[in-house]
Amino acid sequence: MSEWKSVKLGDLYEVHNGLSKGGKFFGSGYPFLTFSTVFNNYFIPDEMTDLVQSTEAERKNYSVRRGDVFVTRTSETSDELGMSCVALKDYPEATYNGFTKRMRPITDQVLPEYIGYYMRIPSFRGEFQAFSTMTTRASLKNEDLLSLTVKLPPLDVQEKIAQTLLDYDNLIKNNNKQIKLLEEAAQRLYKEWFVDLHFPGYEDVQIIDGVPEGWNLAPIDSKIALLSGYAFKSSSFSDNGKYKIVTIKNVKDGEFDGSNVSLIDEIPSKMPAHCVLCEGDILLSLTGNVGRVCMVYGQDYLLNQRVAKLQSSTPAYTYCLFRSKDMFDDMNNLANGAAQQNLSPIRTGKIQKCFPPDAIIKKFENYVEPIINEMI
């Protein structure tokens, strides 16, 4: 069996802070690696779309080369600290932002593709929280970062591991492209029928004050139930629990992220039955970036507070309604809160919508349900 070694990051990299400039310098100039790009990607995309007006000296001091690892050094919460992103090629003329640290290799022991995956695994990510210091924001010190230990197999094994994961990533990207096309097809049909009012038989329906005859204004909750999540106690969390707790961070815009979750061994006795999530359940974010909607993929997920489940007899129509721009705008107009937006399930349920007759919704369901199932 190949020998694996435990090595401190300080024996593999030297660390540097990034470029800090005023807002007037951004939007034009040379390529710039942002905090958001580092946070949301295992590897830097082929092209950097963000720009900054940087000097020749800055581009030399804050350069981006193959093998560089960029780590978020500050964040609002400790669980968002230490997110990493790796450069798989040189980026001429590029610089990186001051809210990240750059780890530049000082040896050839590490394959960039391998460390890019390794630093994102939950067991390694968890070590950053132990080093975070909370004042108004979580922060990461150089000495703490470089003291962390990684497990390194020989380079040929690193390459096999990385290639296997890259193959899966490419498959995921292809599937995501298909999912996006399927969702676009569903949303086009929704817009055609319920926004442009070109539903089946519309030619024979009279329009009165902009509303087709037979359509009725009614609150959302007359058709769709908005069910709140359960307030789990963090003391009940387990490192190896069976059940995965879905929180606000797992609900992306049209995308369910089931990877970054807390675990629990048993379902609390007082938890409502609807908080046991099934594949295809529709979720709605209630705080922060309110109005995000996605469908659950996978099993053994439980619904936490600040996330609502949308339940109805017509899930395809429900999903498309809540993914529509009009509904998103209605929810954001309704949201309130000083520190962050908050969306009340009860008040959301009282939003008035003009619903078509059940027969038209049912026909839409028959068309779109197979598309939704294909997405799942």
mmCIF file of C-alpha atoms in Angstrom:
data_model
loop_
_atom_site.group_PDB
_atom_site.id
_atom_site.type_symbol
_atom_site.label_atom_id
_atom_site.label_comp_id
_atom_site.label_asym_id
_atom_site.label_seq_id
_atom_site.Cartn_x
_atom_site.Cartn_y
_atom_site.Cartn_z
ATOM 1 C CA MET A 1 0.000 0.000 0.000
ATOM 2 C CA SER A 2 1.298 3.476 -0.866
ATOM 3 C CA GLU A 3 2.654 5.483 2.050
ATOM 4 C CA TRP A 4 0.613 8.498 3.114
ATOM 5 C CA LYS A 5 2.327 11.304 5.025
ATOM 6 C CA SER A 6 0.891 13.916 7.378
ATOM 7 C CA VAL A 7 2.394 17.278 6.449
ATOM 8 C CA LYS A 8 1.793 20.773 7.812
ATOM 9 C CA LEU A 9 0.661 23.379 5.322
ATOM 10 C CA GLY A 10 3.569 25.503 6.515
ATOM 11 C CA ASP A 11 5.970 22.919 5.068
ATOM 12 C CA LEU A 12 4.214 23.107 1.714
ATOM 13 C CA TYR A 13 3.234 26.762 1.267
ATOM 14 C CA GLU A 14 4.091 30.328 2.131
ATOM 15 C CA VAL A 15 1.166 32.643 2.809
ATOM 16 C CA HIS A 16 0.447 36.197 1.616
ATOM 17 C CA ASN A 17 -2.492 38.564 2.058
ATOM 18 C CA GLY A 18 -4.331 39.992 -0.938
ATOM 19 C CA LEU A 19 -4.877 43.333 -2.657
ATOM 20 C CA SER A 20 -7.134 45.927 -1.009
ATOM 21 C CA LYS A 21 -8.311 48.939 -3.021
ATOM 22 C CA GLY A 22 -11.174 51.411 -3.019
ATOM 23 C CA GLY A 23 -14.371 50.783 -4.920
ATOM 24 C CA LYS A 24 -13.533 53.325 -7.637
ATOM 25 C CA PHE A 25 -10.734 51.051 -8.900
ATOM 26 C CA PHE A 26 -13.049 48.149 -9.773
ATOM 27 C CA GLY A 27 -15.009 47.402 -12.933
ATOM 28 C CA SER A 28 -12.226 47.958 -15.449
ATOM 29 C CA GLY A 29 -8.562 47.100 -15.882
ATOM 30 C CA TYR A 30 -6.956 43.708 -15.259
ATOM 31 C CA PRO A 31 -8.372 40.313 -14.129
ATOM 32 C CA PHE A 32 -9.241 40.132 -10.440
ATOM 33 C CA LEU A 33 -10.009 37.105 -8.230
ATOM 34 C CA THR A 34 -12.881 38.053 -5.920
ATOM 35 C CA PHE A 35 -13.924 36.701 -2.525
ATOM 36 C CA SER A 36 -17.103 35.347 -4.104
ATOM 37 C CA THR A 37 -15.191 33.375 -6.754
ATOM 38 C CA VAL A 38 -12.951 31.824 -4.095
ATOM 39 C CA PHE A 39 -15.916 31.006 -1.869
ATOM 40 C CA ASN A 40 -18.015 29.351 -4.574
ATOM 41 C CA ASN A 41 -15.428 27.335 -6.527
ATOM 42 C CA TYR A 42 -13.039 24.467 -5.828
ATOM 43 C CA PHE A 43 -10.903 25.723 -8.724
ATOM 44 C CA ILE A 44 -10.602 29.149 -10.354
ATOM 45 C CA PRO A 45 -12.707 29.305 -13.545
ATOM 46 C CA ASP A 46 -10.867 29.432 -16.868
ATOM 47 C CA GLU A 47 -11.654 33.125 -17.244
ATOM 48 C CA MET A 48 -11.854 35.799 -14.552
ATOM 49 C CA THR A 49 -14.656 38.192 -15.403
ATOM 50 C CA ASP A 50 -14.030 40.701 -12.597
ATOM 51 C CA LEU A 51 -11.611 43.575 -13.231
ATOM 52 C CA VAL A 52 -9.495 45.968 -11.191
ATOM 53 C CA GLN A 53 -7.202 48.883 -12.044
ATOM 54 C CA SER A 54 -3.907 47.470 -10.730
ATOM 55 C CA THR A 55 -0.345 48.700 -11.071
ATOM 56 C CA GLU A 56 2.564 46.693 -12.464
ATOM 57 C CA ALA A 57 3.973 46.330 -8.948
ATOM 58 C CA GLU A 58 0.612 45.082 -7.621
ATOM 59 C CA ARG A 59 0.304 42.537 -10.421
ATOM 60 C CA LYS A 60 3.758 41.247 -9.503
ATOM 61 C CA ASN A 61 3.152 41.093 -5.736
ATOM 62 C CA TYR A 62 -0.387 39.681 -5.921
ATOM 63 C CA SER A 63 0.025 37.354 -8.902
ATOM 64 C CA VAL A 64 -1.993 34.176 -9.520
ATOM 65 C CA ARG A 65 -0.113 31.063 -10.666
ATOM 66 C CA ARG A 66 -0.810 27.351 -11.056
ATOM 67 C CA GLY A 67 -0.736 25.644 -7.668
ATOM 68 C CA ASP A 68 -1.690 28.762 -5.687
ATOM 69 C CA VAL A 69 -4.340 28.078 -3.046
ATOM 70 C CA PHE A 70 -6.637 30.959 -2.072
ATOM 71 C CA VAL A 71 -8.375 30.814 1.306
ATOM 72 C CA THR A 72 -11.088 33.132 2.667
ATOM 73 C CA ARG A 73 -9.570 34.811 5.710
ATOM 74 C CA THR A 74 -12.629 36.632 7.050
ATOM 75 C CA SER A 75 -16.366 36.038 7.047
ATOM 76 C CA GLU A 76 -19.583 36.842 8.889
ATOM 77 C CA THR A 77 -19.702 33.334 10.378
ATOM 78 C CA SER A 78 -17.050 30.795 11.329
ATOM 79 C CA ASP A 79 -18.478 28.033 9.132
ATOM 80 C CA GLU A 80 -17.807 30.193 6.047
ATOM 81 C CA LEU A 81 -14.185 30.744 7.039
ATOM 82 C CA GLY A 82 -11.317 29.023 5.228
ATOM 83 C CA MET A 83 -13.132 28.232 1.986
ATOM 84 C CA SER A 84 -10.456 27.405 -0.588
ATOM 85 C CA CYS A 85 -10.018 27.737 -4.335
ATOM 86 C CA VAL A 86 -7.009 26.529 -6.357
ATOM 87 C CA ALA A 87 -5.432 27.848 -9.554
ATOM 88 C CA LEU A 88 -4.888 25.102 -12.138
ATOM 89 C CA LYS A 89 -3.034 27.419 -14.526
ATOM 90 C CA ASP A 90 -1.213 30.757 -14.553
ATOM 91 C CA TYR A 91 -3.394 33.868 -14.876
ATOM 92 C CA PRO A 92 -1.197 36.588 -16.429
ATOM 93 C CA GLU A 93 -1.816 40.120 -15.119
ATOM 94 C CA ALA A 94 -4.324 38.867 -12.507
ATOM 95 C CA THR A 95 -4.438 39.833 -8.814
ATOM 96 C CA TYR A 96 -6.524 38.577 -5.881
ATOM 97 C CA ASN A 97 -8.632 40.294 -3.222
ATOM 98 C CA GLY A 98 -7.658 41.350 0.287
ATOM 99 C CA PHE A 99 -10.286 39.213 2.020
ATOM 100 C CA THR A 100 -8.419 36.051 1.011
ATOM 101 C CA LYS A 101 -4.970 34.656 1.674
ATOM 102 C CA ARG A 102 -2.757 33.154 -1.020
ATOM 103 C CA MET A 103 -0.800 30.011 -0.227
ATOM 104 C CA ARG A 104 2.003 29.671 -2.785
ATOM 105 C CA PRO A 105 3.761 26.261 -3.056
ATOM 106 C CA ILE A 106 7.353 26.046 -1.833
ATOM 107 C CA THR A 107 7.721 22.344 -2.760
ATOM 108 C CA ASP A 108 6.541 20.010 -5.520
ATOM 109 C CA GLN A 109 4.941 17.494 -3.130
ATOM 110 C CA VAL A 110 1.347 18.560 -3.822
ATOM 111 C CA LEU A 111 -0.739 18.224 -6.978
ATOM 112 C CA PRO A 112 -2.988 21.315 -7.260
ATOM 113 C CA GLU A 113 -6.004 19.220 -8.300
ATOM 114 C CA TYR A 114 -5.571 17.003 -5.223
ATOM 115 C CA ILE A 115 -5.276 19.822 -2.663
ATOM 116 C CA GLY A 116 -8.235 21.574 -4.266
ATOM 117 C CA TYR A 117 -10.487 18.676 -3.308
ATOM 118 C CA TYR A 118 -8.745 17.858 -0.029
ATOM 119 C CA MET A 119 -9.201 21.303 1.515
ATOM 120 C CA ARG A 120 -12.956 21.185 0.865
ATOM 121 C CA ILE A 121 -13.691 17.872 2.621
ATOM 122 C CA PRO A 122 -15.856 18.359 5.759
ATOM 123 C CA SER A 123 -13.309 16.884 8.175
ATOM 124 C CA PHE A 124 -10.649 19.355 7.056
ATOM 125 C CA ARG A 125 -13.090 22.274 6.788
ATOM 126 C CA GLY A 126 -14.092 21.712 10.393
ATOM 127 C CA GLU A 127 -10.591 22.522 11.596
ATOM 128 C CA PHE A 128 -10.953 26.137 10.490
ATOM 129 C CA GLN A 129 -13.744 26.758 12.983
ATOM 130 C CA ALA A 130 -11.424 25.913 15.866
ATOM 131 C CA PHE A 131 -9.091 28.692 14.773
ATOM 132 C CA SER A 132 -11.699 31.350 14.049
ATOM 133 C CA THR A 133 -11.829 34.350 16.377
ATOM 134 C CA MET A 134 -15.196 36.057 16.623
ATOM 135 C CA THR A 135 -15.402 39.809 17.142
ATOM 136 C CA THR A 136 -17.809 41.279 14.637
ATOM 137 C CA ARG A 137 -16.484 38.846 12.006
ATOM 138 C CA ALA A 138 -14.669 35.509 11.985
ATOM 139 C CA SER A 139 -10.992 35.796 11.040
ATOM 140 C CA LEU A 140 -8.084 33.497 10.254
ATOM 141 C CA LYS A 141 -4.473 34.007 11.351
ATOM 142 C CA ASN A 142 -1.493 33.017 9.187
ATOM 143 C CA GLU A 143 0.082 30.859 11.889
ATOM 144 C CA ASP A 144 -3.149 28.959 12.444
ATOM 145 C CA LEU A 145 -3.581 28.310 8.729
ATOM 146 C CA LEU A 146 -0.020 27.054 8.262
ATOM 147 C CA SER A 147 -0.233 24.811 11.338
ATOM 148 C CA LEU A 148 -2.996 22.685 9.788
ATOM 149 C CA THR A 149 -2.011 19.186 8.697
ATOM 150 C CA VAL A 150 -2.951 17.477 5.424
ATOM 151 C CA LYS A 151 -2.561 13.840 4.403
ATOM 152 C CA LEU A 152 -0.502 13.335 1.258
ATOM 153 C CA PRO A 153 -0.088 10.093 -0.692
ATOM 154 C CA PRO A 154 2.594 9.808 -3.414
ATOM 155 C CA LEU A 155 2.033 12.062 -6.429
ATOM 156 C CA ASP A 156 0.819 9.227 -8.665
ATOM 157 C CA VAL A 157 -1.904 8.400 -6.124
ATOM 158 C CA GLN A 158 -2.810 12.075 -5.792
ATOM 159 C CA GLU A 159 -3.223 12.162 -9.559
ATOM 160 C CA LYS A 160 -5.521 9.101 -9.604
ATOM 161 C CA ILE A 161 -7.675 10.526 -6.808
ATOM 162 C CA ALA A 162 -7.914 13.938 -8.449
ATOM 163 C CA GLN A 163 -8.706 12.505 -11.908
ATOM 164 C CA THR A 164 -11.506 10.356 -10.506
ATOM 165 C CA LEU A 165 -13.080 13.373 -8.808
ATOM 166 C CA LEU A 166 -12.609 15.562 -11.883
ATOM 167 C CA ASP A 167 -14.442 12.944 -13.960
ATOM 168 C CA TYR A 168 -17.356 13.080 -11.515
ATOM 169 C CA ASP A 169 -17.311 16.882 -11.602
ATOM 170 C CA ASN A 170 -17.535 16.866 -15.394
ATOM 171 C CA LEU A 171 -20.497 14.497 -15.175
ATOM 172 C CA ILE A 172 -22.150 16.798 -12.636
ATOM 173 C CA LYS A 173 -21.595 19.811 -14.907
ATOM 174 C CA ASN A 174 -23.207 18.000 -17.839
ATOM 175 C CA ASN A 175 -26.175 16.964 -15.701
ATOM 176 C CA ASN A 176 -26.550 20.513 -14.385
ATOM 177 C CA LYS A 177 -26.656 21.819 -17.956
ATOM 178 C CA GLN A 178 -29.458 19.364 -18.736
ATOM 179 C CA ILE A 179 -31.316 20.348 -15.564
ATOM 180 C CA LYS A 180 -31.046 24.026 -16.502
ATOM 181 C CA LEU A 181 -32.463 23.347 -19.966
ATOM 182 C CA LEU A 182 -35.330 21.340 -18.468
ATOM 183 C CA GLU A 183 -36.158 24.103 -15.994
ATOM 184 C CA GLU A 184 -36.069 26.700 -18.773
ATOM 185 C CA ALA A 185 -38.569 24.596 -20.728
ATOM 186 C CA ALA A 186 -40.895 24.393 -17.704
ATOM 187 C CA GLN A 187 -40.620 28.130 -17.011
ATOM 188 C CA ARG A 188 -41.258 29.019 -20.669
ATOM 189 C CA LEU A 189 -44.478 27.041 -20.614
ATOM 190 C CA TYR A 190 -45.493 28.626 -17.294
ATOM 191 C CA LYS A 191 -44.902 32.123 -18.723
ATOM 192 C CA GLU A 192 -46.761 31.315 -21.928
ATOM 193 C CA TRP A 193 -49.836 29.998 -20.079
ATOM 194 C CA PHE A 194 -50.039 32.100 -16.927
ATOM 195 C CA VAL A 195 -48.227 35.364 -17.728
ATOM 196 C CA ASP A 196 -48.840 35.833 -21.460
ATOM 197 C CA LEU A 197 -52.228 34.086 -20.997
ATOM 198 C CA HIS A 198 -51.790 31.840 -24.035
ATOM 199 C CA PHE A 199 -53.160 28.803 -22.216
ATOM 200 C CA PRO A 200 -55.039 26.048 -24.085
ATOM 201 C CA GLY A 201 -58.314 27.439 -25.387
ATOM 202 C CA TYR A 202 -57.467 31.061 -24.583
ATOM 203 C CA GLU A 203 -58.896 32.161 -27.934
ATOM 204 C CA ASP A 204 -62.406 31.296 -26.722
ATOM 205 C CA VAL A 205 -62.096 32.884 -23.252
ATOM 206 C CA GLN A 206 -63.192 36.455 -22.622
ATOM 207 C CA ILE A 207 -60.706 38.776 -20.886
ATOM 208 C CA ILE A 208 -62.306 41.057 -18.280
ATOM 209 C CA ASP A 209 -60.123 43.794 -16.743
ATOM 210 C CA GLY A 210 -57.008 41.863 -17.817
ATOM 211 C CA VAL A 211 -58.179 38.610 -16.202
ATOM 212 C CA PRO A 212 -59.501 35.604 -18.143
ATOM 213 C CA GLU A 213 -63.055 34.655 -17.351
ATOM 214 C CA GLY A 214 -63.148 31.845 -14.776
ATOM 215 C CA TRP A 215 -59.854 32.807 -13.129
ATOM 216 C CA ASN A 216 -60.131 33.734 -9.444
ATOM 217 C CA LEU A 217 -58.124 36.011 -7.147
ATOM 218 C CA ALA A 218 -57.265 34.052 -3.999
ATOM 219 C CA PRO A 219 -54.533 33.854 -1.337
ATOM 220 C CA ILE A 220 -51.577 31.557 -1.948
ATOM 221 C CA ASP A 221 -52.462 29.404 1.056
ATOM 222 C CA SER A 222 -55.815 28.503 -0.474
ATOM 223 C CA LYS A 223 -53.857 26.319 -2.924
ATOM 224 C CA ILE A 224 -50.435 25.829 -1.346
ATOM 225 C CA ALA A 225 -49.401 25.142 2.257
ATOM 226 C CA LEU A 226 -46.255 26.859 3.586
ATOM 227 C CA LEU A 227 -44.906 24.598 6.334
ATOM 228 C CA SER A 228 -42.191 25.858 8.671
ATOM 229 C CA GLY A 229 -39.139 23.889 9.754
ATOM 230 C CA TYR A 230 -38.214 22.641 13.221
ATOM 231 C CA ALA A 231 -35.828 24.327 15.697
ATOM 232 C CA PHE A 232 -33.185 21.654 16.250
ATOM 233 C CA LYS A 233 -30.889 21.945 19.266
ATOM 234 C CA SER A 234 -27.218 22.071 18.326
ATOM 235 C CA SER A 235 -26.433 19.962 21.398
ATOM 236 C CA SER A 236 -28.140 17.014 19.688
ATOM 237 C CA PHE A 237 -25.885 17.147 16.615
ATOM 238 C CA SER A 238 -23.620 14.165 15.944
ATOM 239 C CA ASP A 239 -20.487 13.670 13.840
ATOM 240 C CA ASN A 240 -21.850 10.465 12.310
ATOM 241 C CA GLY A 241 -25.617 10.868 12.520
ATOM 242 C CA LYS A 242 -27.987 9.288 10.013
ATOM 243 C CA TYR A 243 -30.162 12.346 9.387
ATOM 244 C CA LYS A 244 -29.028 15.528 7.628
ATOM 245 C CA ILE A 245 -30.429 18.887 8.724
ATOM 246 C CA VAL A 246 -31.318 21.291 5.915
ATOM 247 C CA THR A 247 -30.763 24.946 6.809
ATOM 248 C CA ILE A 248 -30.956 28.226 4.939
ATOM 249 C CA LYS A 249 -27.494 27.765 3.401
ATOM 250 C CA ASN A 250 -28.616 24.576 1.625
ATOM 251 C CA VAL A 251 -31.358 26.375 -0.313
ATOM 252 C CA LYS A 252 -29.769 28.003 -3.344
ATOM 253 C CA ASP A 253 -31.536 29.750 -6.223
ATOM 254 C CA GLY A 254 -32.961 26.765 -8.100
ATOM 255 C CA GLU A 255 -30.329 24.440 -6.640
ATOM 256 C CA PHE A 256 -30.321 22.191 -3.568
ATOM 257 C CA ASP A 257 -26.941 21.876 -1.829
ATOM 258 C CA GLY A 258 -27.077 18.832 0.427
ATOM 259 C CA SER A 259 -23.345 18.617 1.113
ATOM 260 C CA ASN A 260 -22.759 21.087 3.944
ATOM 261 C CA VAL A 261 -25.098 19.844 6.683
ATOM 262 C CA SER A 262 -25.170 19.069 10.385
ATOM 263 C CA LEU A 263 -26.050 15.504 11.400
ATOM 264 C CA ILE A 264 -28.339 14.024 14.023
ATOM 265 C CA ASP A 265 -28.809 10.425 15.193
ATOM 266 C CA GLU A 266 -32.547 10.382 15.853
ATOM 267 C CA ILE A 267 -35.624 12.335 14.832
ATOM 268 C CA PRO A 268 -36.848 14.477 17.777
ATOM 269 C CA SER A 269 -40.176 13.256 19.142
ATOM 270 C CA LYS A 270 -41.755 16.735 18.901
ATOM 271 C CA MET A 271 -40.685 17.365 15.310
ATOM 272 C CA PRO A 272 -43.662 17.674 12.896
ATOM 273 C CA ALA A 273 -43.948 14.872 10.334
ATOM 274 C CA HIS A 274 -43.688 17.300 7.410
ATOM 275 C CA CYS A 275 -40.104 18.088 8.441
ATOM 276 C CA VAL A 276 -39.019 14.674 7.167
ATOM 277 C CA LEU A 277 -38.082 15.630 3.615
ATOM 278 C CA CYS A 278 -38.581 13.471 0.550
ATOM 279 C CA GLU A 279 -36.990 13.725 -2.857
ATOM 280 C CA GLY A 280 -38.785 16.386 -4.876
ATOM 281 C CA ASP A 281 -40.023 18.407 -1.897
ATOM 282 C CA ILE A 282 -39.991 22.147 -2.644
ATOM 283 C CA LEU A 283 -38.133 24.438 -0.225
ATOM 284 C CA LEU A 284 -38.297 28.225 0.261
ATOM 285 C CA SER A 285 -35.715 30.418 2.034
ATOM 286 C CA LEU A 286 -37.210 32.700 4.690
ATOM 287 C CA THR A 287 -34.223 34.803 5.838
ATOM 288 C CA GLY A 288 -31.215 36.497 4.274
ATOM 289 C CA ASN A 289 -31.666 36.173 0.523
ATOM 290 C CA VAL A 290 -35.368 35.436 0.829
ATOM 291 C CA GLY A 291 -37.437 33.805 -1.873
ATOM 292 C CA ARG A 292 -34.877 31.257 -3.056
ATOM 293 C CA VAL A 293 -36.585 28.048 -4.162
ATOM 294 C CA CYS A 294 -35.226 24.580 -4.854
ATOM 295 C CA MET A 295 -36.204 20.915 -4.840
ATOM 296 C CA VAL A 296 -34.730 18.306 -2.521
ATOM 297 C CA TYR A 297 -32.481 15.655 -4.032
ATOM 298 C CA GLY A 298 -31.616 12.646 -1.874
ATOM 299 C CA GLN A 299 -32.877 10.973 1.286
ATOM 300 C CA ASP A 300 -32.697 11.331 5.103
ATOM 301 C CA TYR A 301 -32.968 15.131 5.167
ATOM 302 C CA LEU A 302 -34.808 17.011 7.934
ATOM 303 C CA LEU A 303 -36.141 20.566 7.685
ATOM 304 C CA ASN A 304 -34.709 23.216 10.006
ATOM 305 C CA GLN A 305 -36.311 26.533 10.941
ATOM 306 C CA ARG A 306 -35.985 29.573 8.618
ATOM 307 C CA VAL A 307 -36.795 27.261 5.688
ATOM 308 C CA ALA A 308 -40.346 26.460 4.577
ATOM 309 C CA LYS A 309 -41.675 23.486 2.643
ATOM 310 C CA LEU A 310 -44.232 24.207 -0.076
ATOM 311 C CA GLN A 311 -46.864 21.475 -0.195
ATOM 312 C CA SER A 312 -49.720 21.118 -2.666
ATOM 313 C CA SER A 313 -51.493 18.616 -4.894
ATOM 314 C CA THR A 314 -49.867 20.282 -7.935
ATOM 315 C CA PRO A 315 -46.104 20.417 -7.185
ATOM 316 C CA ALA A 316 -45.004 21.233 -10.744
ATOM 317 C CA TYR A 317 -47.294 24.287 -10.871
ATOM 318 C CA THR A 318 -46.226 25.251 -7.338
ATOM 319 C CA TYR A 319 -42.532 25.045 -8.207
ATOM 320 C CA CYS A 320 -42.921 27.142 -11.359
ATOM 321 C CA LEU A 321 -45.102 29.710 -9.565
ATOM 322 C CA PHE A 322 -42.563 30.252 -6.783
ATOM 323 C CA ARG A 323 -39.683 30.309 -9.264
ATOM 324 C CA SER A 324 -41.375 33.015 -11.331
ATOM 325 C CA LYS A 325 -40.094 36.611 -11.249
ATOM 326 C CA ASP A 326 -43.463 38.007 -10.199
ATOM 327 C CA MET A 327 -43.637 35.748 -7.155
ATOM 328 C CA PHE A 328 -40.007 36.463 -6.253
ATOM 329 C CA ASP A 329 -40.705 40.209 -6.372
ATOM 330 C CA ASP A 330 -43.858 39.802 -4.259
ATOM 331 C CA MET A 331 -41.934 37.922 -1.571
ATOM 332 C CA ASN A 332 -39.053 40.405 -1.480
ATOM 333 C CA ASN A 333 -41.471 43.306 -1.210
ATOM 334 C CA LEU A 334 -43.119 41.534 1.698
ATOM 335 C CA ALA A 335 -39.886 40.695 3.511
ATOM 336 C CA ASN A 336 -38.832 42.929 6.357
ATOM 337 C CA GLY A 337 -36.077 43.211 8.935
ATOM 338 C CA ALA A 338 -33.292 45.649 9.746
ATOM 339 C CA ALA A 339 -30.267 43.384 10.027
ATOM 340 C CA GLN A 340 -31.518 40.977 7.385
ATOM 341 C CA GLN A 341 -34.679 40.274 5.442
ATOM 342 C CA ASN A 342 -37.233 37.942 6.974
ATOM 343 C CA LEU A 343 -40.137 36.310 5.191
ATOM 344 C CA SER A 344 -43.155 35.188 7.190
ATOM 345 C CA PRO A 345 -44.779 31.951 5.915
ATOM 346 C CA ILE A 346 -48.143 33.168 7.219
ATOM 347 C CA ARG A 347 -47.953 36.541 5.470
ATOM 348 C CA THR A 348 -46.562 34.919 2.316
ATOM 349 C CA GLY A 349 -49.551 32.608 2.288
ATOM 350 C CA LYS A 350 -51.842 35.651 2.205
ATOM 351 C CA ILE A 351 -50.326 37.055 -1.007
ATOM 352 C CA GLN A 352 -53.136 37.298 -3.545
ATOM 353 C CA LYS A 353 -52.685 35.530 -6.872
ATOM 354 C CA CYS A 354 -55.016 35.086 -9.813
ATOM 355 C CA PHE A 355 -55.392 31.332 -10.113
ATOM 356 C CA PRO A 356 -56.662 29.641 -13.285
ATOM 357 C CA PRO A 357 -59.353 26.970 -13.127
ATOM 358 C CA ASP A 358 -58.252 23.623 -11.696
ATOM 359 C CA ALA A 359 -58.633 21.967 -15.107
ATOM 360 C CA ILE A 360 -55.965 24.244 -16.627
ATOM 361 C CA ILE A 361 -53.605 23.739 -13.672
ATOM 362 C CA LYS A 362 -54.104 19.992 -14.012
ATOM 363 C CA LYS A 363 -53.303 20.131 -17.732
ATOM 364 C CA PHE A 364 -50.154 22.147 -16.972
ATOM 365 C CA GLU A 365 -49.250 19.562 -14.337
ATOM 366 C CA ASN A 366 -49.543 16.752 -16.889
ATOM 367 C CA TYR A 367 -47.132 18.543 -19.227
ATOM 368 C CA VAL A 368 -44.579 19.700 -16.660
ATOM 369 C CA GLU A 369 -44.524 16.890 -14.082
ATOM 370 C CA PRO A 370 -42.408 14.636 -16.365
ATOM 371 C CA ILE A 371 -39.955 17.539 -16.824
ATOM 372 C CA ILE A 372 -39.708 18.028 -13.038
ATOM 373 C CA ASN A 373 -39.202 14.282 -12.525
ATOM 374 C CA GLU A 374 -36.429 14.304 -15.119
ATOM 375 C CA MET A 375 -34.747 17.170 -13.284
ATOM 376 C CA ILE A 376 -34.903 15.219 -10.020
#
